[in-house]
Amino acid sequence: MMEKERIFENLRQVGNAICALFGPNCETCIHDLTDLQRSLVYINGTVTGRKIGAPATDLLVKLLQQPESKNPHRHNYKTTTRDGKCLKSTTSIICDSKGKPVAAFCINFDTTDFFNAAQALQPLIFNRENDNGPGQETFAHSASETVEAIFDQAITEIGRQPVTMTVEEKTHLFEILENNGTFQFKGAVEQIAELMGITKYTVYNYLKKIRNNTPKE
């Protein structure tokens, strides 16, 4: 067995073990870095809805462009699927004995149900009457970090991930985002659309709806 084939076989066994341990909310996959057009050669799970033969992700392509001196791995980062599911993800670049990147091993874990369950338990463990206001501040290094922080705080206030929200809850979410100044940032509409798994035109429709219903002074 060639070295590359052995690496892929070992990664498949690891992927199967991880999915068996963490269940249907978990997905593992392997990308062949010698063919980015059809790089996905193994996938266990249905979290992202992809099939064998799917192309490399944008993040994976960016990682491969980094100098060898930089860490090519990303652990425990947040991603959002097209249908709005919130994921925790990990991507590791695997090299052969000569130091050449040959594979990427990825884990995607759907946290949507866990977030909703945690929010449902909040009234039992937290007395909101004693809440004196927000005590969280994000010292962002970019506008996109600030937008994401405001978005995360709004999601926490609603208590559900967007993919499971009703139309009324989504409308309330946009009211919170609008009142907190989210859309003063350039590119916020596109970023919120990506975080929610909707189009930017849907974002504009919600904004138009709430702005038309806001009484003018």
mmCIF file of C-alpha atoms in Angstrom:
data_model
loop_
_atom_site.group_PDB
_atom_site.id
_atom_site.type_symbol
_atom_site.label_atom_id
_atom_site.label_comp_id
_atom_site.label_asym_id
_atom_site.label_seq_id
_atom_site.Cartn_x
_atom_site.Cartn_y
_atom_site.Cartn_z
ATOM 1 C CA MET A 1 0.000 0.000 0.000
ATOM 2 C CA MET A 2 1.366 3.425 -0.971
ATOM 3 C CA GLU A 3 1.949 6.015 1.752
ATOM 4 C CA LYS A 4 -0.918 8.258 0.597
ATOM 5 C CA GLU A 5 -3.368 5.353 0.536
ATOM 6 C CA ARG A 6 -2.267 4.306 4.027
ATOM 7 C CA ILE A 7 -2.787 7.865 5.326
ATOM 8 C CA PHE A 8 -6.286 7.982 3.861
ATOM 9 C CA GLU A 9 -7.190 4.571 5.266
ATOM 10 C CA ASN A 10 -6.012 5.583 8.751
ATOM 11 C CA LEU A 11 -8.000 8.827 8.543
ATOM 12 C CA ARG A 12 -11.136 6.902 7.529
ATOM 13 C CA GLN A 13 -10.823 4.734 10.624
ATOM 14 C CA VAL A 14 -10.413 7.817 12.817
ATOM 15 C CA GLY A 15 -13.412 9.462 11.126
ATOM 16 C CA ASN A 16 -15.601 6.416 11.676
ATOM 17 C CA ALA A 17 -14.578 6.249 15.345
ATOM 18 C CA ILE A 18 -15.367 9.932 15.969
ATOM 19 C CA CYS A 19 -18.812 9.687 14.356
ATOM 20 C CA ALA A 20 -19.605 6.516 16.269
ATOM 21 C CA LEU A 21 -18.764 8.313 19.515
ATOM 22 C CA PHE A 22 -20.595 11.617 18.933
ATOM 23 C CA GLY A 23 -23.579 10.411 16.915
ATOM 24 C CA PRO A 24 -25.717 12.016 14.186
ATOM 25 C CA ASN A 25 -24.806 15.615 15.085
ATOM 26 C CA CYS A 26 -21.222 14.875 14.025
ATOM 27 C CA GLU A 27 -19.711 14.678 10.558
ATOM 28 C CA THR A 28 -16.154 13.780 9.551
ATOM 29 C CA CYS A 29 -14.645 14.110 6.112
ATOM 30 C CA ILE A 30 -11.394 13.752 4.200
ATOM 31 C CA HIS A 31 -10.224 15.944 1.332
ATOM 32 C CA ASP A 32 -7.652 14.832 -1.233
ATOM 33 C CA LEU A 33 -5.486 17.934 -1.671
ATOM 34 C CA THR A 34 -4.187 16.795 -5.061
ATOM 35 C CA ASP A 35 -7.608 17.405 -6.659
ATOM 36 C CA LEU A 36 -9.341 20.483 -5.210
ATOM 37 C CA GLN A 37 -12.104 20.370 -7.830
ATOM 38 C CA ARG A 38 -13.362 17.021 -6.462
ATOM 39 C CA SER A 39 -11.417 16.847 -3.219
ATOM 40 C CA LEU A 40 -14.016 15.219 -0.943
ATOM 41 C CA VAL A 41 -13.156 11.511 -0.982
ATOM 42 C CA TYR A 42 -14.746 10.423 2.319
ATOM 43 C CA ILE A 43 -17.646 11.719 4.401
ATOM 44 C CA ASN A 44 -19.409 10.157 7.374
ATOM 45 C CA GLY A 45 -22.511 12.054 8.457
ATOM 46 C CA THR A 46 -25.082 14.411 6.936
ATOM 47 C CA VAL A 47 -24.450 17.678 8.785
ATOM 48 C CA THR A 48 -23.399 19.688 5.699
ATOM 49 C CA GLY A 49 -25.352 17.637 3.158
ATOM 50 C CA ARG A 50 -22.355 17.143 0.852
ATOM 51 C CA LYS A 51 -21.502 14.088 -1.251
ATOM 52 C CA ILE A 52 -18.293 12.405 -2.401
ATOM 53 C CA GLY A 53 -16.749 14.480 -5.168
ATOM 54 C CA ALA A 54 -17.617 17.888 -3.677
ATOM 55 C CA PRO A 55 -14.933 20.589 -4.072
ATOM 56 C CA ALA A 56 -12.621 21.955 -1.401
ATOM 57 C CA THR A 57 -14.085 24.643 0.855
ATOM 58 C CA ASP A 58 -12.965 28.273 0.681
ATOM 59 C CA LEU A 59 -11.275 27.965 4.102
ATOM 60 C CA LEU A 60 -9.324 24.917 3.002
ATOM 61 C CA VAL A 61 -8.079 26.696 -0.124
ATOM 62 C CA LYS A 62 -6.968 29.662 2.005
ATOM 63 C CA LEU A 63 -5.101 27.404 4.437
ATOM 64 C CA LEU A 64 -3.168 25.856 1.574
ATOM 65 C CA GLN A 65 -1.975 29.293 0.468
ATOM 66 C CA GLN A 66 -0.312 30.011 3.813
ATOM 67 C CA PRO A 67 3.469 29.700 4.209
ATOM 68 C CA GLU A 68 4.703 26.386 5.619
ATOM 69 C CA SER A 69 5.933 28.231 8.719
ATOM 70 C CA LYS A 70 2.348 29.067 9.720
ATOM 71 C CA ASN A 71 0.063 26.657 11.523
ATOM 72 C CA PRO A 72 -2.156 25.096 8.819
ATOM 73 C CA HIS A 73 -4.755 23.870 11.314
ATOM 74 C CA ARG A 74 -7.972 25.498 12.536
ATOM 75 C CA HIS A 75 -9.658 24.118 15.639
ATOM 76 C CA ASN A 76 -13.065 24.766 17.183
ATOM 77 C CA TYR A 77 -14.175 27.577 14.861
ATOM 78 C CA LYS A 78 -17.754 28.569 14.139
ATOM 79 C CA THR A 79 -19.409 27.943 10.772
ATOM 80 C CA THR A 80 -22.957 28.179 9.450
ATOM 81 C CA THR A 81 -24.531 25.909 6.828
ATOM 82 C CA ARG A 82 -26.671 27.172 3.946
ATOM 83 C CA ASP A 83 -29.806 26.111 5.820
ATOM 84 C CA GLY A 84 -28.760 28.042 8.942
ATOM 85 C CA LYS A 85 -27.396 25.301 11.195
ATOM 86 C CA CYS A 86 -24.682 26.470 13.599
ATOM 87 C CA LEU A 87 -21.559 24.293 13.642
ATOM 88 C CA LYS A 88 -18.301 23.921 15.535
ATOM 89 C CA SER A 89 -15.624 22.791 13.119
ATOM 90 C CA THR A 90 -12.021 21.633 12.966
ATOM 91 C CA THR A 91 -9.736 21.352 9.934
ATOM 92 C CA SER A 92 -6.291 19.717 10.037
ATOM 93 C CA ILE A 93 -3.858 19.501 7.140
ATOM 94 C CA ILE A 94 -2.133 16.102 6.943
ATOM 95 C CA CYS A 95 1.324 15.830 5.337
ATOM 96 C CA ASP A 96 3.237 12.822 4.027
ATOM 97 C CA SER A 97 6.718 11.794 5.172
ATOM 98 C CA LYS A 98 8.254 14.429 2.870
ATOM 99 C CA GLY A 99 6.216 17.226 4.422
ATOM 100 C CA LYS A 100 3.897 17.626 1.438
ATOM 101 C CA PRO A 101 0.194 18.303 2.264
ATOM 102 C CA VAL A 102 -1.825 15.385 0.896
ATOM 103 C CA ALA A 103 -5.063 15.419 2.892
ATOM 104 C CA ALA A 104 -7.310 17.513 5.085
ATOM 105 C CA PHE A 105 -9.208 15.891 7.948
ATOM 106 C CA CYS A 106 -12.311 17.834 9.013
ATOM 107 C CA ILE A 107 -14.882 17.530 11.788
ATOM 108 C CA ASN A 108 -18.204 19.394 11.746
ATOM 109 C CA PHE A 109 -20.448 19.267 14.820
ATOM 110 C CA ASP A 110 -24.004 20.625 14.691
ATOM 111 C CA THR A 111 -24.605 22.566 17.930
ATOM 112 C CA THR A 112 -28.054 23.944 16.991
ATOM 113 C CA ASP A 113 -30.115 21.569 19.158
ATOM 114 C CA PHE A 114 -27.735 21.930 22.108
ATOM 115 C CA PHE A 115 -27.953 25.718 21.949
ATOM 116 C CA ASN A 116 -31.759 25.622 21.917
ATOM 117 C CA ALA A 117 -31.806 23.157 24.833
ATOM 118 C CA ALA A 118 -29.409 25.331 26.856
ATOM 119 C CA GLN A 119 -31.555 28.401 26.265
ATOM 120 C CA ALA A 120 -34.677 26.497 27.338
ATOM 121 C CA LEU A 121 -32.966 25.685 30.659
ATOM 122 C CA GLN A 122 -31.840 29.263 31.328
ATOM 123 C CA PRO A 123 -34.994 30.296 33.288
ATOM 124 C CA LEU A 124 -34.371 27.430 35.715
ATOM 125 C CA ILE A 125 -30.795 28.451 36.544
ATOM 126 C CA PHE A 126 -30.756 32.224 35.969
ATOM 127 C CA ASN A 127 -32.947 34.859 37.579
ATOM 128 C CA ARG A 128 -33.507 37.510 34.919
ATOM 129 C CA GLU A 129 -35.094 39.884 37.451
ATOM 130 C CA ASN A 130 -31.633 40.376 38.940
ATOM 131 C CA ASP A 131 -30.087 41.107 35.554
ATOM 132 C CA ASN A 132 -28.753 44.648 35.542
ATOM 133 C CA GLY A 133 -28.074 44.749 31.816
ATOM 134 C CA PRO A 134 -25.402 43.466 29.493
ATOM 135 C CA GLY A 135 -22.100 42.610 31.096
ATOM 136 C CA GLN A 136 -20.360 41.388 27.976
ATOM 137 C CA GLU A 137 -18.108 43.421 25.705
ATOM 138 C CA THR A 138 -16.217 42.114 22.697
ATOM 139 C CA PHE A 139 -12.923 43.848 21.981
ATOM 140 C CA ALA A 140 -13.028 43.180 18.256
ATOM 141 C CA HIS A 141 -10.157 43.517 15.817
ATOM 142 C CA SER A 142 -12.453 44.006 12.833
ATOM 143 C CA ALA A 143 -15.945 45.229 12.011
ATOM 144 C CA SER A 144 -17.013 41.681 11.135
ATOM 145 C CA GLU A 145 -16.118 40.531 14.675
ATOM 146 C CA THR A 146 -18.298 43.280 16.135
ATOM 147 C CA VAL A 147 -21.208 42.337 13.864
ATOM 148 C CA GLU A 148 -20.872 38.669 14.824
ATOM 149 C CA ALA A 149 -20.739 39.553 18.527
ATOM 150 C CA ILE A 150 -23.945 41.622 18.277
ATOM 151 C CA PHE A 151 -25.559 38.800 16.305
ATOM 152 C CA ASP A 152 -24.573 36.167 18.897
ATOM 153 C CA GLN A 153 -25.949 38.322 21.721
ATOM 154 C CA ALA A 154 -29.238 38.754 19.830
ATOM 155 C CA ILE A 155 -29.474 35.001 19.275
ATOM 156 C CA THR A 156 -28.950 34.445 22.999
ATOM 157 C CA GLU A 157 -31.708 36.935 23.791
ATOM 158 C CA ILE A 158 -34.156 35.158 21.476
ATOM 159 C CA GLY A 159 -33.083 31.764 22.808
ATOM 160 C CA ARG A 160 -33.123 29.822 19.543
ATOM 161 C CA GLN A 161 -30.882 29.347 16.532
ATOM 162 C CA PRO A 162 -32.230 31.009 13.329
ATOM 163 C CA VAL A 163 -32.869 27.695 11.560
ATOM 164 C CA THR A 164 -35.474 26.811 14.221
ATOM 165 C CA MET A 165 -37.014 30.302 14.611
ATOM 166 C CA THR A 166 -40.538 31.211 13.567
ATOM 167 C CA VAL A 167 -41.129 34.175 11.269
ATOM 168 C CA GLU A 168 -42.119 36.252 14.308
ATOM 169 C CA GLU A 169 -38.900 35.327 16.118
ATOM 170 C CA LYS A 170 -36.808 36.191 13.064
ATOM 171 C CA THR A 171 -38.573 39.532 12.816
ATOM 172 C CA HIS A 172 -37.779 40.184 16.470
ATOM 173 C CA LEU A 173 -34.169 39.175 15.817
ATOM 174 C CA PHE A 174 -33.867 41.813 13.106
ATOM 175 C CA GLU A 175 -35.472 44.383 15.398
ATOM 176 C CA ILE A 176 -32.740 43.679 17.957
ATOM 177 C CA LEU A 177 -30.007 43.858 15.325
ATOM 178 C CA GLU A 178 -31.389 47.113 13.930
ATOM 179 C CA ASN A 179 -31.793 48.710 17.374
ATOM 180 C CA ASN A 180 -28.233 47.717 18.303
ATOM 181 C CA GLY A 181 -26.768 49.421 15.242
ATOM 182 C CA THR A 182 -25.642 46.286 13.423
ATOM 183 C CA PHE A 183 -26.390 47.574 9.945
ATOM 184 C CA GLN A 184 -24.297 50.701 10.372
ATOM 185 C CA PHE A 185 -21.302 48.517 9.504
ATOM 186 C CA LYS A 186 -20.354 48.081 5.863
ATOM 187 C CA GLY A 187 -21.024 44.522 4.707
ATOM 188 C CA ALA A 188 -23.262 43.710 7.697
ATOM 189 C CA VAL A 189 -26.210 42.694 5.497
ATOM 190 C CA GLU A 190 -24.122 40.102 3.654
ATOM 191 C CA GLN A 191 -22.545 38.859 6.897
ATOM 192 C CA ILE A 192 -25.891 38.444 8.686
ATOM 193 C CA ALA A 193 -27.279 36.641 5.633
ATOM 194 C CA GLU A 194 -24.363 34.200 5.734
ATOM 195 C CA LEU A 195 -24.679 33.642 9.489
ATOM 196 C CA MET A 196 -28.402 32.890 9.134
ATOM 197 C CA GLY A 197 -28.148 30.818 5.965
ATOM 198 C CA ILE A 198 -30.439 33.147 3.978
ATOM 199 C CA THR A 199 -29.982 35.527 1.043
ATOM 200 C CA LYS A 200 -29.147 39.208 1.446
ATOM 201 C CA TYR A 201 -32.469 40.006 -0.255
ATOM 202 C CA THR A 202 -34.302 38.212 2.564
ATOM 203 C CA VAL A 203 -32.371 40.369 5.033
ATOM 204 C CA TYR A 204 -33.456 43.505 3.169
ATOM 205 C CA ASN A 205 -37.070 42.309 3.248
ATOM 206 C CA TYR A 206 -36.985 41.891 7.037
ATOM 207 C CA LEU A 207 -35.354 45.304 7.441
ATOM 208 C CA LYS A 208 -37.932 46.930 5.179
ATOM 209 C CA LYS A 209 -40.707 45.310 7.203
ATOM 210 C CA ILE A 210 -39.497 46.492 10.594
ATOM 211 C CA ARG A 211 -38.474 49.958 9.361
ATOM 212 C CA ASN A 212 -41.904 50.511 7.809
ATOM 213 C CA ASN A 213 -43.532 49.541 11.120
ATOM 214 C CA THR A 214 -41.306 51.879 13.177
ATOM 215 C CA PRO A 215 -43.223 55.055 14.102
ATOM 216 C CA LYS A 216 -41.553 58.272 12.894
ATOM 217 C CA GLU A 217 -40.981 61.090 15.381
#
